[in-house]
Amino acid sequence: MAVLAALAGQDGPRSALALHAALCADGADISLTTVYRALATLTRAGLVHAVDHGTETVYLACGDERHVHLVCRVCGLVAEAEPVRLRDRPAGRPQARGFLIEEVHGVCGPCRAAPRT
């Protein structure tokens, strides 16, 4: 419950290492292994969403409503949006019919508008 509370108090996704550091800074006596195990359990329960962000996985607390995570591959921003289903007759393969999209990777507006260096 301490891991979920710490994650819910964050303003964005955090790595297990960052959560562990925050918990320890708040005085919790918790191992990094316990943090990883708690995150795995919370993810399976649907209370936490794990987002693969390049070289690490970051986690964020989720509400109880179905939603899609929009993930910026430049800055790492994660935003929630309404769930989307592919149309009953999508262009392409029939296996995609009824497929529920849960995570979309792209580039957020501010990153697209930023000058390229």
Short mmCIF file of C-alpha atoms in Angstrom, two decimals:
data_model
loop_
_atom_site.label_atom_id
_atom_site.label_comp_id
_atom_site.label_asym_id
_atom_site.label_seq_id
_atom_site.Cartn_x
_atom_site.Cartn_y
_atom_site.Cartn_z
CA MET A 1 0.00 0.00 0.00
CA ALA A 2 2.95 2.33 0.65
CA VAL A 3 4.16 1.85 -2.94
CA LEU A 4 0.72 2.63 -4.35
CA ALA A 5 0.37 5.69 -2.12
CA ALA A 6 3.82 6.95 -3.13
CA LEU A 7 3.02 6.43 -6.80
CA ALA A 8 -0.38 8.09 -6.52
CA GLY A 9 1.30 11.13 -4.96
CA GLN A 10 3.60 11.61 -7.97
CA ASP A 11 2.81 13.99 -10.82
CA GLY A 12 3.90 11.54 -13.50
CA PRO A 13 5.39 8.11 -14.09
CA ARG A 14 8.33 7.02 -11.94
CA SER A 15 10.84 4.21 -12.11
CA ALA A 16 11.07 1.61 -9.36
CA LEU A 17 14.40 3.14 -8.32
CA ALA A 18 12.85 6.62 -8.00
CA LEU A 19 9.92 5.23 -6.00
CA HIS A 20 12.30 3.33 -3.73
CA ALA A 21 14.36 6.49 -3.13
CA ALA A 22 11.22 8.51 -2.35
CA LEU A 23 9.93 5.89 0.08
CA CYS A 24 13.27 5.67 1.86
CA ALA A 25 13.51 9.49 2.04
CA ASP A 26 10.12 9.45 3.75
CA GLY A 27 11.44 7.01 6.35
CA ALA A 28 10.08 3.74 4.98
CA ASP A 29 12.16 0.64 5.68
CA ILE A 30 11.57 -1.09 2.34
CA SER A 31 13.89 -2.94 -0.02
CA LEU A 32 14.11 -2.34 -3.74
CA THR A 33 13.05 -5.96 -4.30
CA THR A 34 9.87 -5.33 -2.31
CA VAL A 35 9.15 -2.25 -4.42
CA TYR A 36 9.50 -4.31 -7.63
CA ARG A 37 7.28 -7.07 -6.24
CA ALA A 38 4.64 -4.57 -5.13
CA LEU A 39 4.70 -2.90 -8.55
CA ALA A 40 4.25 -6.27 -10.28
CA THR A 41 1.29 -7.12 -8.03
CA LEU A 42 -0.31 -3.68 -8.47
CA THR A 43 0.17 -3.89 -12.25
CA ARG A 44 -1.52 -7.31 -12.41
CA ALA A 45 -4.39 -5.90 -10.32
CA GLY A 46 -4.83 -3.01 -12.78
CA LEU A 47 -4.05 -0.33 -10.20
CA VAL A 48 -0.73 0.59 -11.79
CA HIS A 49 0.32 0.78 -15.43
CA ALA A 50 3.85 -0.09 -16.52
CA VAL A 51 5.19 1.90 -19.47
CA ASP A 52 8.30 0.81 -21.33
CA HIS A 53 10.27 4.01 -21.72
CA GLY A 54 13.41 3.16 -23.65
CA THR A 55 15.94 1.66 -21.28
CA GLU A 56 13.66 1.46 -18.25
CA THR A 57 10.12 0.77 -17.20
CA VAL A 58 8.22 3.53 -15.46
CA TYR A 59 5.00 3.15 -13.48
CA LEU A 60 1.97 5.31 -12.85
CA ALA A 61 -1.13 4.88 -10.73
CA CYS A 62 -4.30 4.33 -12.72
CA GLY A 63 -7.91 5.16 -12.03
CA ASP A 64 -10.58 2.50 -12.14
CA GLU A 65 -11.98 3.57 -15.52
CA ARG A 66 -10.71 2.12 -18.82
CA HIS A 67 -8.34 4.47 -20.57
CA VAL A 68 -5.47 4.66 -23.02
CA HIS A 69 -2.00 5.92 -22.15
CA LEU A 70 -0.45 8.33 -24.64
CA VAL A 71 3.34 8.18 -24.22
CA CYS A 72 5.70 10.81 -25.65
CA ARG A 73 8.85 9.06 -26.83
CA VAL A 74 10.82 12.34 -26.58
CA CYS A 75 10.09 13.74 -23.10
CA GLY A 76 8.37 10.74 -21.46
CA LEU A 77 5.08 12.51 -20.77
CA VAL A 78 2.24 10.06 -20.15
CA ALA A 79 -1.33 11.28 -20.57
CA GLU A 80 -4.61 9.40 -20.28
CA ALA A 81 -7.27 9.42 -23.00
CA GLU A 82 -10.56 7.69 -23.77
CA PRO A 83 -10.20 4.06 -24.89
CA VAL A 84 -10.21 3.44 -28.63
CA ARG A 85 -11.24 0.35 -30.55
CA LEU A 86 -10.23 -0.39 -34.09
CA ARG A 87 -13.23 -0.36 -36.39
CA ASP A 88 -15.03 -3.60 -37.06
CA ARG A 89 -13.61 -3.57 -40.58
CA PRO A 90 -10.13 -2.09 -40.30
CA ALA A 91 -7.93 -1.80 -43.32
CA GLY A 92 -5.57 -4.70 -43.02
CA ARG A 93 -5.79 -7.96 -41.15
CA PRO A 94 -9.04 -9.33 -39.69
CA GLN A 95 -7.23 -10.23 -36.42
CA ALA A 96 -7.30 -6.50 -35.55
CA ARG A 97 -11.10 -6.40 -35.29
CA GLY A 98 -12.21 -5.47 -31.80
CA PHE A 99 -8.63 -4.94 -30.65
CA LEU A 100 -8.49 -2.63 -27.62
CA ILE A 101 -5.67 -0.08 -27.74
CA GLU A 102 -4.17 0.51 -24.27
CA GLU A 103 -0.95 2.41 -25.01
CA VAL A 104 0.07 4.66 -27.88
CA HIS A 105 3.60 5.97 -28.39
CA GLY A 106 4.18 9.19 -30.30
CA VAL A 107 5.38 12.76 -29.81
CA CYS A 108 3.45 15.25 -27.66
CA GLY A 109 2.53 18.73 -28.92
CA PRO A 110 5.22 20.65 -27.02
CA CYS A 111 7.96 18.31 -28.26
CA ARG A 112 6.69 18.55 -31.84
CA ALA A 113 6.65 22.35 -31.58
CA ALA A 114 10.12 22.59 -30.01
CA PRO A 115 12.93 23.64 -32.33
CA ARG A 116 15.12 20.74 -33.39
CA THR A 117 18.76 20.90 -32.42
#
